[in-house]
Amino acid sequence: MKPHANYIGGAWVPGPDAAENINPSDTRDVVGLYARASLEQAHDAVAAAAAAQPRWAASLPQQRADALDFIGREIEQRGPELADLLAREEGKPLAEARGEVQRAAHIFRFFAGEALRAGGELLPSTRAGLAVEITREPVGVVSLITPWNFPIAIPAWKIAPALAHGNAVVFKPAELVPGCAWALAEIISRAGLPAGAFNLVMGSGRALGPALIDDAQVAAVSFTGSEATGRQLAARAVARPGAMARVQLEMGGKNPLVVLDDADLDVAVACALNGAFFSTGQRCTASSRLVVTAGIHDRFVDALVARLQGLVLGDARKPGTTVGPVVDATQLQQDLKYIALARSEGAELAFGGQHHAELEGQPGHYLMPALFIHSTNTMRFNREEIFGPVAGVIRVADADEALAVANDTAYGLSAGVCTTSLKTAAHFKRQLQAGMVMVNAPTAGVDPHVPFGGRKASSHGPREQGRYAAEFYTVVKTAYVAA
Ligand code: NAD
């Protein structure tokens, strides 16, 4: 098997070594071999981006729009093939993988339009004879570092705005999912960009970080991943000599879904099932805390357990599968550790939690979603991000306690409330301390054209996606012009 190469300065460059990309639904299946770039190659990628930066920044908006439109259309045309690759390397059921690929296509097409919409402001000065112009310029070379749980959508929502706003890119995907990243890079390589405007380096973040963050030619770093890595990365970005790098961090979550007495039971159960367990719970926006008021608690738990019994755990690419495997053995161990911890903390397992080392003769990382009841918000499993199919139901007396519990977390990415009262919905919408609030909708699942991001320890820096992406991918210039 020939390894898929890195893409540096407009050329495909093999790495000094390569890693196997393993299918979590069947660990005998090697999706492909993917290069692991050396640190020197990552520096080469940064240098190539720096060399291309002036030309890409000066490109006409229509050129950028056409390139992004080309990428979006090809992703869309190859949707089924890319979704199959995504399901195979990450373990997301095919239907969800198709949705993610479609979303990536929409993101590129949205930012094709954004390239043409860049504008500025012209203001009167407070002083006579002057006018003030406010314009946006590209920030410069950007390093984009992504996690494994959305192998194509998260790269898309960083690469598309970066390129649309005239920045040269060095993209480093997560080690576990180089397949979608490489396929995306291959499409971008044919989109008509100048050599070096887009670069792909694959491999370990720890090994390549010194180039992606510390290299003085990198103007900005956009990172999505764990809180621990994000904190380290931000510290390095400001510690380096000379100009500091601008940093955008999207990190963990411990998102609450509040279910109030007056909720529509079917809606609440559907929100919980989707929010907590779809994508095997491996979403930063997953509803891992289900905060339920006493009047509906028992009915809610019974109905949710009934729906959980209908889930089909299996190979992500098999028709009918509704829950795929956990992404790898390390994440599986983490999920199992938290299931054991929840038990030892006194929570009661109402459903699931069984690990299957194989299903229908296929070795894989299979874990039946686990629902705990009689849990409290002080239990560690309800405070720390698990990033797997594990959720705790927290029973509360009333809406006031529900709101207090929902906000009692270090994180603030997404929060949901299920209620049929407009007045209560409005109150929660205002009072939930999260970047995104969902009313009678799952905490996970967002639109491609509106801001995405959180508060507290979930995020740092400006929002991603939509028009708001310009806050990170451009720098503002204020010019005073004497008439
Ligand atoms: P991770 O932090 O282990 O890795 C994320 C990326 O950072 C990978 O590409 C990795 O190679 C790279 N990396 C690791 N160490 C590095 C270093 N020292 N320097 C530079 N890069 C480094 O996270 P993960 O396990 O891939 O993803 C899971 C985490 O991502 C969860 O915490 C989840 O909540 C979070 N996440 C957040 C969002 C969001 O938008 N808030 C979305 C998806 C996932």
Coordinates of C-alpha atoms and ligand atoms in Angstrom, one line a residue:
M1 CA 0.0 0.0 0.0
K2 CA 1.5 3.4 -1.1
P3 CA 1.2 6.1 1.6
H4 CA -0.9 9.2 0.9
A5 CA 1.5 12.1 0.9
N6 CA 1.5 15.5 2.5
Y7 CA 0.8 18.5 0.2
I8 CA 3.4 21.2 0.6
G9 CA 4.1 24.2 -1.7
G10 CA 1.9 22.7 -4.4
A11 CA 3.6 19.3 -4.5
W12 CA 2.8 15.9 -3.0
V13 CA 5.6 15.1 -0.6
P14 CA 6.0 11.7 1.1
G15 CA 6.8 11.8 4.8
P16 CA 9.7 10.0 6.5
D17 CA 7.2 7.4 7.7
A18 CA 3.5 6.6 7.5
A19 CA 0.7 5.4 9.8
E20 CA -2.1 3.0 9.2
N21 CA -5.6 4.5 9.3
I22 CA -7.7 1.8 11.0
N23 CA -11.5 1.3 10.7
P24 CA -13.0 1.3 14.2
S25 CA -15.9 -0.8 13.0
D26 CA -13.5 -3.6 12.0
T27 CA -10.0 -3.2 13.2
R28 CA -8.7 -5.7 10.7
D29 CA -9.6 -3.2 7.9
V30 CA -6.8 -0.7 7.1
V31 CA -8.4 2.3 5.3
G32 CA -5.0 3.4 4.0
L33 CA -1.5 4.5 4.8
Y34 CA -0.9 8.1 5.5
A35 CA 2.3 10.0 5.7
R36 CA 3.5 11.4 9.0
A37 CA 5.3 14.7 8.2
S38 CA 8.6 15.5 9.8
L39 CA 9.0 18.8 11.8
E40 CA 11.2 20.0 9.0
Q41 CA 8.4 19.4 6.5
A42 CA 5.9 21.3 8.7
H43 CA 8.4 24.2 8.6
D44 CA 8.6 23.8 4.8
A45 CA 4.8 24.0 4.7
V46 CA 4.8 27.2 6.8
A47 CA 7.5 28.7 4.6
A48 CA 5.6 27.8 1.4
A49 CA 2.4 29.4 2.9
A50 CA 4.4 32.5 3.8
A51 CA 5.8 32.8 0.2
A52 CA 2.3 32.4 -1.3
Q53 CA 0.6 34.8 1.2
P54 CA 1.1 38.1 -0.7
R55 CA -0.1 36.7 -3.9
W56 CA -3.2 35.0 -2.4
A57 CA -4.0 38.1 -0.4
A58 CA -3.9 40.1 -3.6
S59 CA -6.0 37.6 -5.6
L60 CA -9.3 38.9 -6.9
P61 CA -12.4 38.1 -4.8
Q62 CA -13.9 36.3 -7.8
Q63 CA -10.8 34.0 -8.0
R64 CA -11.2 33.0 -4.4
A65 CA -15.0 32.6 -4.8
D66 CA -14.5 30.4 -7.9
A67 CA -12.0 28.2 -6.1
L68 CA -14.2 27.7 -3.0
D69 CA -17.2 27.1 -5.2
F70 CA -15.3 24.4 -7.1
I71 CA -14.3 22.7 -3.9
G72 CA -17.9 22.8 -2.5
R73 CA -19.4 21.4 -5.7
E74 CA -16.9 18.5 -5.9
I75 CA -17.5 17.6 -2.3
E76 CA -21.2 17.6 -3.1
Q77 CA -20.8 15.5 -6.2
R78 CA -18.7 13.0 -4.5
G79 CA -20.9 12.9 -1.4
P80 CA -21.6 9.2 -1.2
E81 CA -17.9 8.2 -1.7
L82 CA -16.7 10.8 0.9
A83 CA -19.4 9.8 3.4
D84 CA -18.4 6.2 3.1
L85 CA -14.7 7.1 3.7
L86 CA -15.8 9.2 6.7
A87 CA -17.9 6.4 8.2
R88 CA -15.1 3.9 7.6
E89 CA -12.3 5.9 9.3
E90 CA -14.3 7.6 12.1
G91 CA -17.2 5.2 12.8
K92 CA -20.0 7.6 12.3
P93 CA -23.1 5.9 10.8
L94 CA -23.5 6.5 7.1
A95 CA -26.6 8.7 7.4
E96 CA -24.8 11.1 9.8
A97 CA -21.6 10.9 7.7
R98 CA -23.7 12.0 4.6
G99 CA -25.0 14.9 6.5
E100 CA -21.5 15.9 7.6
V101 CA -20.2 15.8 4.0
Q102 CA -23.1 17.8 2.8
R103 CA -22.5 20.4 5.4
A104 CA -18.8 20.7 4.4
A105 CA -20.0 21.3 0.8
H106 CA -22.4 24.0 2.0
I107 CA -19.7 25.7 4.1
F108 CA -17.4 26.0 1.0
R109 CA -20.2 27.4 -1.0
F110 CA -21.2 29.8 1.7
F111 CA -17.7 31.2 1.9
A112 CA -17.4 31.4 -1.9
G113 CA -20.1 34.1 -1.4
E114 CA -18.3 35.6 1.5
A115 CA -15.2 36.2 -0.6
L116 CA -17.3 38.6 -2.7
R117 CA -19.0 40.3 0.2
A118 CA -16.0 41.6 2.0
G119 CA -16.6 45.3 2.7
G120 CA -15.6 48.1 4.9
E121 CA -16.9 51.2 6.5
L122 CA -16.5 54.9 5.7
L123 CA -17.1 57.2 8.6
P124 CA -16.9 60.9 9.1
S125 CA -14.0 62.0 11.3
T126 CA -14.6 63.9 14.5
R127 CA -12.0 66.3 13.1
A128 CA -12.4 68.7 10.2
G129 CA -11.1 67.7 6.8
L130 CA -10.7 64.0 7.5
A131 CA -12.5 60.9 6.6
V132 CA -12.1 57.5 8.3
E133 CA -12.0 54.3 6.3
I134 CA -12.2 50.9 8.1
T135 CA -11.1 47.9 6.0
R136 CA -10.3 44.3 6.7
E137 CA -7.1 42.6 5.5
P138 CA -6.0 39.0 5.6
V139 CA -4.4 38.0 8.9
G140 CA -1.6 36.1 7.1
V141 CA -0.5 32.5 7.3
V142 CA -2.9 30.4 9.5
S143 CA -2.3 27.0 11.0
L144 CA -5.5 25.0 11.3
I145 CA -5.5 22.1 13.7
T146 CA -8.5 19.9 13.9
P147 CA -9.9 17.0 16.0
W148 CA -11.1 13.6 14.8
N149 CA -14.8 13.8 15.5
F150 CA -15.9 15.8 12.5
P151 CA -13.2 14.7 9.9
I152 CA -14.5 16.9 7.1
A153 CA -16.9 19.5 8.5
I154 CA -14.4 21.0 11.0
P155 CA -11.6 21.2 8.5
A156 CA -14.1 22.8 6.1
W157 CA -15.2 25.5 8.6
K158 CA -11.7 26.6 9.1
I159 CA -10.2 26.2 5.6
A160 CA -13.1 27.8 3.8
P161 CA -13.1 31.1 5.7
A162 CA -9.3 31.2 5.9
L163 CA -9.0 31.0 2.1
A164 CA -12.0 33.2 1.4
H165 CA -10.5 36.0 3.4
G166 CA -7.1 35.7 1.6
N167 CA -5.0 33.7 4.1
A168 CA -2.6 31.0 3.2
V169 CA -3.2 27.8 5.1
V170 CA -1.3 25.0 6.8
F171 CA -3.8 22.4 7.7
K172 CA -3.0 19.6 10.2
P173 CA -5.8 17.1 10.7
A174 CA -6.1 14.7 13.7
E175 CA -4.0 11.6 13.5
L176 CA -7.0 9.3 13.6
V177 CA -8.8 10.7 10.5
P178 CA -6.3 11.6 7.8
G179 CA -8.5 10.0 5.1
C180 CA -11.1 12.8 4.7
A181 CA -8.4 15.4 5.2
W182 CA -6.3 14.0 2.4
A183 CA -9.4 13.7 0.1
L184 CA -10.3 17.3 0.9
A185 CA -6.7 18.4 0.2
E186 CA -6.7 16.6 -3.1
I187 CA -9.8 18.5 -4.2
I188 CA -8.3 21.8 -3.0
S189 CA -5.1 21.0 -4.9
R190 CA -7.1 21.2 -8.2
A191 CA -9.1 24.3 -7.3
G192 CA -6.7 26.8 -9.0
L193 CA -4.9 28.2 -5.9
P194 CA -1.4 29.4 -6.2
A195 CA 1.2 26.9 -5.0
G196 CA 1.7 27.2 -1.3
A197 CA -1.7 28.9 -0.6
F198 CA -2.9 25.6 0.9
N199 CA -0.7 23.0 2.5
L200 CA -1.5 19.7 4.3
V201 CA 0.8 18.1 6.9
M202 CA -0.3 15.0 8.6
G203 CA 0.9 13.4 11.8
S204 CA 1.3 14.1 15.5
G205 CA 0.3 17.5 16.8
R206 CA 2.8 17.3 19.5
A207 CA 5.6 16.6 17.0
L208 CA 4.5 19.3 14.5
G209 CA 3.4 21.9 17.0
P210 CA 6.8 23.7 17.1
A211 CA 6.3 24.6 13.4
L212 CA 2.6 25.2 13.4
I213 CA 2.6 27.5 16.4
D214 CA 6.1 28.7 17.2
D215 CA 7.2 29.5 13.7
A216 CA 7.2 33.4 13.5
Q217 CA 5.7 33.3 10.0
V218 CA 2.4 31.9 11.4
A219 CA 0.1 34.8 12.1
A220 CA -2.8 32.9 13.6
V221 CA -3.7 29.4 14.9
S222 CA -7.3 28.1 14.8
F223 CA -7.6 24.9 17.0
T224 CA -10.4 22.6 17.8
G225 CA -9.7 19.8 20.3
S226 CA -9.4 19.1 23.9
E227 CA -9.1 21.8 26.6
A228 CA -5.7 20.6 27.8
T229 CA -4.2 20.9 24.3
G230 CA -5.9 24.2 23.7
R231 CA -4.5 25.8 26.8
Q232 CA -1.0 24.6 26.0
L233 CA -1.2 25.8 22.5
A234 CA -2.5 29.3 23.5
A235 CA 0.3 29.7 26.1
R236 CA 2.9 28.9 23.4
A237 CA 1.3 31.2 20.9
V238 CA 1.9 34.2 23.2
A239 CA 5.2 33.0 24.6
R240 CA 7.1 32.9 21.3
P241 CA 9.5 35.7 20.7
G242 CA 8.5 38.6 18.4
A243 CA 4.9 38.9 17.3
M244 CA 2.4 36.7 19.1
A245 CA 0.1 34.5 17.1
R246 CA -3.6 35.2 17.2
V247 CA -5.4 32.2 18.7
Q248 CA -8.9 30.8 18.3
L249 CA -9.7 27.7 20.5
E250 CA -12.9 25.5 20.4
M251 CA -12.6 23.0 23.1
G252 CA -14.7 20.8 25.4
G253 CA -18.3 20.8 26.6
K254 CA -20.5 19.3 29.3
N255 CA -23.7 20.5 27.7
P256 CA -27.0 20.4 29.6
L257 CA -30.4 19.6 28.1
V258 CA -33.0 20.8 30.5
V259 CA -36.4 19.0 30.4
L260 CA -39.1 20.9 32.3
D261 CA -42.5 19.5 33.6
D262 CA -44.4 21.2 30.7
A263 CA -42.2 19.7 28.0
D264 CA -43.6 17.8 25.1
L265 CA -42.4 14.3 26.1
D266 CA -41.8 13.0 22.6
V267 CA -39.8 16.2 21.7
A268 CA -37.7 16.0 24.9
V269 CA -36.9 12.3 24.4
A270 CA -36.0 12.8 20.8
C271 CA -33.7 15.8 21.7
A272 CA -32.0 13.7 24.5
L273 CA -31.5 10.6 22.3
N274 CA -30.0 12.7 19.4
G275 CA -28.1 15.1 21.6
A276 CA -26.6 12.5 24.0
F277 CA -26.0 9.5 21.8
F278 CA -25.9 10.2 18.1
S279 CA -22.3 10.2 16.7
T280 CA -21.6 7.8 19.6
G281 CA -21.8 10.9 21.9
Q282 CA -18.5 12.0 20.4
R283 CA -19.6 15.6 19.8
C284 CA -18.4 18.7 21.7
T285 CA -22.1 19.8 21.7
A286 CA -23.4 16.4 23.1
S287 CA -26.0 16.7 25.8
S288 CA -24.1 14.7 28.4
R289 CA -26.2 16.1 31.3
L290 CA -30.0 15.6 31.2
V291 CA -31.4 18.0 33.8
V292 CA -35.0 16.9 34.4
T293 CA -37.7 18.3 36.7
A294 CA -39.4 16.0 39.2
G295 CA -42.9 16.2 37.6
I296 CA -41.8 14.6 34.3
H297 CA -38.7 12.7 35.4
D298 CA -40.0 9.2 35.6
R299 CA -42.0 9.4 32.4
F300 CA -39.0 10.9 30.6
V301 CA -36.6 8.2 31.8
D302 CA -39.0 5.4 30.9
A303 CA -39.6 6.8 27.4
L304 CA -35.9 7.4 26.8
V305 CA -34.9 3.9 27.9
A306 CA -37.6 2.6 25.5
R307 CA -36.1 4.6 22.7
L308 CA -32.6 3.4 23.6
Q309 CA -33.7 -0.2 23.4
G310 CA -34.4 0.5 19.7
L311 CA -30.9 1.6 18.9
V312 CA -28.9 -0.6 16.6
L313 CA -25.2 -0.8 17.5
G314 CA -23.0 -1.9 14.7
D315 CA -20.7 -1.3 11.8
A316 CA -21.0 2.3 10.8
R317 CA -21.4 1.4 7.1
K318 CA -24.0 -1.2 7.6
P319 CA -27.6 -0.1 6.7
G320 CA -29.7 0.1 9.8
T321 CA -26.9 0.9 12.2
T322 CA -27.9 3.9 14.4
V323 CA -24.9 3.9 16.7
G324 CA -21.4 3.2 15.4
P325 CA -18.3 2.2 17.3
V326 CA -16.1 4.4 19.5
V327 CA -13.3 6.0 17.5
D328 CA -10.4 4.0 19.0
A329 CA -9.2 1.9 21.9
T330 CA -7.9 4.9 23.9
Q331 CA -11.3 6.7 23.7
L332 CA -13.0 3.4 24.5
Q333 CA -10.9 3.0 27.7
Q334 CA -11.8 6.6 28.7
D335 CA -15.6 5.9 28.2
L336 CA -15.3 2.6 30.2
K337 CA -13.4 4.4 33.0
Y338 CA -16.1 7.0 33.3
I339 CA -18.9 4.3 33.3
A340 CA -17.1 2.6 36.2
L341 CA -16.6 6.0 37.9
A342 CA -20.3 6.9 37.6
R343 CA -21.2 3.6 39.2
S344 CA -18.7 4.1 42.0
E345 CA -20.1 7.6 42.6
G346 CA -23.5 6.1 43.2
A347 CA -25.3 6.7 39.9
E348 CA -27.5 3.9 38.7
L349 CA -27.1 2.5 35.2
A350 CA -30.6 2.5 33.6
F351 CA -29.5 1.3 30.2
G352 CA -26.5 0.1 28.3
G353 CA -22.8 0.5 29.0
Q354 CA -21.8 -3.0 27.7
H355 CA -18.6 -3.2 25.8
H356 CA -18.4 -5.7 22.9
A357 CA -14.9 -6.5 21.6
E358 CA -16.6 -7.8 18.5
L359 CA -20.0 -7.8 16.8
E360 CA -21.1 -10.3 14.2
G361 CA -17.5 -11.6 14.0
Q362 CA -16.0 -8.2 13.4
P363 CA -13.5 -6.9 16.0
G364 CA -14.3 -3.2 16.8
H365 CA -14.6 -0.7 19.6
Y366 CA -18.3 -1.3 20.3
L367 CA -20.0 0.3 23.3
M368 CA -23.7 0.3 24.0
P369 CA -24.7 3.9 24.9
A370 CA -25.0 4.2 28.7
L371 CA -27.7 6.2 30.5
F372 CA -27.3 6.8 34.2
I373 CA -30.1 7.9 36.6
H374 CA -30.0 9.1 40.2
S375 CA -27.0 11.2 39.4
T376 CA -26.0 14.5 40.8
N377 CA -24.3 17.5 39.3
T378 CA -21.4 17.2 41.7
M379 CA -20.4 13.7 40.5
R380 CA -17.2 13.8 38.5
F381 CA -18.7 12.0 35.6
N382 CA -21.2 14.9 35.3
R383 CA -18.5 17.5 35.5
E384 CA -15.7 16.2 33.2
E385 CA -16.0 15.8 29.5
I386 CA -16.2 12.1 28.6
F387 CA -16.6 12.5 24.8
G388 CA -18.4 9.2 24.5
P389 CA -22.0 7.7 24.6
V390 CA -22.5 8.3 28.3
A391 CA -25.1 10.6 29.8
G392 CA -26.4 11.3 33.3
V393 CA -29.9 12.2 34.3
I394 CA -30.0 14.8 37.1
R395 CA -33.3 15.1 38.8
V396 CA -34.2 18.7 40.0
A397 CA -37.2 20.2 41.9
D398 CA -38.2 22.9 39.5
A399 CA -37.1 25.3 36.7
D400 CA -35.1 27.5 38.9
E401 CA -33.0 24.6 40.2
A402 CA -32.7 23.3 36.6
L403 CA -31.3 26.6 35.4
A404 CA -28.8 26.7 38.3
V405 CA -27.6 23.2 37.7
A406 CA -27.4 23.7 33.9
N407 CA -25.1 26.7 34.5
D408 CA -23.1 25.0 37.2
T409 CA -20.3 23.8 34.9
A410 CA -16.9 24.9 33.8
Y411 CA -18.0 24.8 30.2
G412 CA -20.4 26.8 28.1
L413 CA -20.7 25.6 24.5
S414 CA -24.3 24.6 23.9
A415 CA -27.3 24.3 26.2
G416 CA -30.9 23.2 25.5
V417 CA -34.3 23.5 27.1
C418 CA -37.5 21.6 26.4
T419 CA -40.6 23.4 27.4
T420 CA -44.0 24.4 25.8
S421 CA -44.0 27.8 27.5
L422 CA -42.9 30.7 25.4
K423 CA -42.2 32.7 28.6
T424 CA -40.0 30.0 30.1
A425 CA -38.2 29.4 26.8
A426 CA -37.4 33.2 26.7
H427 CA -36.1 33.1 30.3
F428 CA -33.8 30.2 29.6
K429 CA -32.6 31.6 26.3
R430 CA -31.5 34.7 28.2
Q431 CA -30.1 33.0 31.3
L432 CA -28.3 29.9 30.0
Q433 CA -24.6 30.6 30.0
A434 CA -23.6 29.1 26.7
G435 CA -22.6 30.2 23.2
M436 CA -25.5 28.4 21.7
V437 CA -29.0 27.8 23.1
M438 CA -31.4 25.3 21.7
V439 CA -35.2 25.5 22.5
N440 CA -37.0 22.2 21.9
A441 CA -34.0 21.1 19.7
P442 CA -31.0 18.9 20.4
T443 CA -27.9 20.6 21.8
A444 CA -25.9 19.2 18.9
G445 CA -26.5 20.0 15.2
V446 CA -25.8 23.5 14.0
D447 CA -26.2 25.5 10.7
P448 CA -23.2 26.2 8.5
H449 CA -23.9 29.9 8.0
V450 CA -24.2 31.3 11.6
P451 CA -21.7 31.7 14.4
F452 CA -20.5 28.7 16.3
G453 CA -18.7 28.8 19.6
G454 CA -18.9 28.8 23.4
R455 CA -18.2 30.6 26.6
K456 CA -16.2 29.8 29.7
A457 CA -13.7 27.0 29.2
S458 CA -15.3 25.8 26.0
S459 CA -13.9 28.5 23.7
H460 CA -11.4 31.3 23.5
G461 CA -11.3 33.9 20.8
P462 CA -13.8 35.0 18.2
R463 CA -16.6 32.8 16.9
E464 CA -16.2 30.4 13.9
Q465 CA -18.4 30.2 10.8
G466 CA -20.8 32.5 9.1
R467 CA -20.0 36.2 8.7
Y468 CA -18.5 36.2 12.2
A469 CA -15.5 34.1 10.9
A470 CA -14.1 37.4 9.5
E471 CA -13.3 38.4 13.1
F472 CA -10.6 35.8 13.3
Y473 CA -9.5 35.5 9.7
T474 CA -9.0 39.3 9.0
V475 CA -7.3 42.2 10.7
V476 CA -8.9 45.6 10.8
K477 CA -7.2 48.6 9.4
T478 CA -8.3 52.2 10.2
A479 CA -7.2 54.8 7.7
Y480 CA -7.5 58.6 8.2
V481 CA -7.7 60.3 4.9
A482 CA -7.4 64.1 4.6
A483 CA -9.7 65.5 1.9
Ligands
NAD1 P1 -6.8 16.7 20.9 O1 -6.7 18.0 21.7 O2 -6.1 15.5 21.4 O3 -6.3 16.9 19.4 C1 -6.8 18.0 18.6 C2 -5.7 18.3 17.5 O4 -4.6 18.9 18.2 C3 -5.2 17.1 16.8 O5 -5.0 17.4 15.4 C4 -3.9 16.9 17.5 O6 -2.9 16.2 16.7 C5 -3.4 18.3 17.8 N1 -2.5 18.4 18.9 C6 -2.3 17.6 20.0 N2 -1.3 18.1 20.7 C7 -0.8 19.2 20.1 C8 0.3 20.1 20.4 N3 1.0 19.9 21.5 N4 0.5 21.1 19.5 C9 -0.3 21.2 18.4 N5 -1.3 20.4 18.1 C10 -1.6 19.4 18.9 O7 -8.4 16.5 20.7 P2 -9.1 15.3 20.0 O8 -9.0 14.1 20.9 O9 -8.7 15.1 18.6 O10 -10.6 15.8 20.0 C11 -11.5 15.7 21.0 C12 -11.7 17.0 21.7 O11 -12.1 18.0 20.8 C13 -12.8 17.0 22.7 O12 -12.4 17.6 23.9 C14 -13.9 17.8 22.1 O13 -14.8 18.4 23.0 C15 -13.2 18.7 21.3 N6 -14.0 19.3 20.2 C16 -14.4 20.6 20.3 C17 -15.2 21.1 19.4 C18 -15.7 22.5 19.5 O14 -16.0 23.1 18.5 N7 -15.8 23.1 20.7 C19 -15.6 20.4 18.2 C20 -15.1 19.1 18.2 C21 -14.3 18.5 19.2

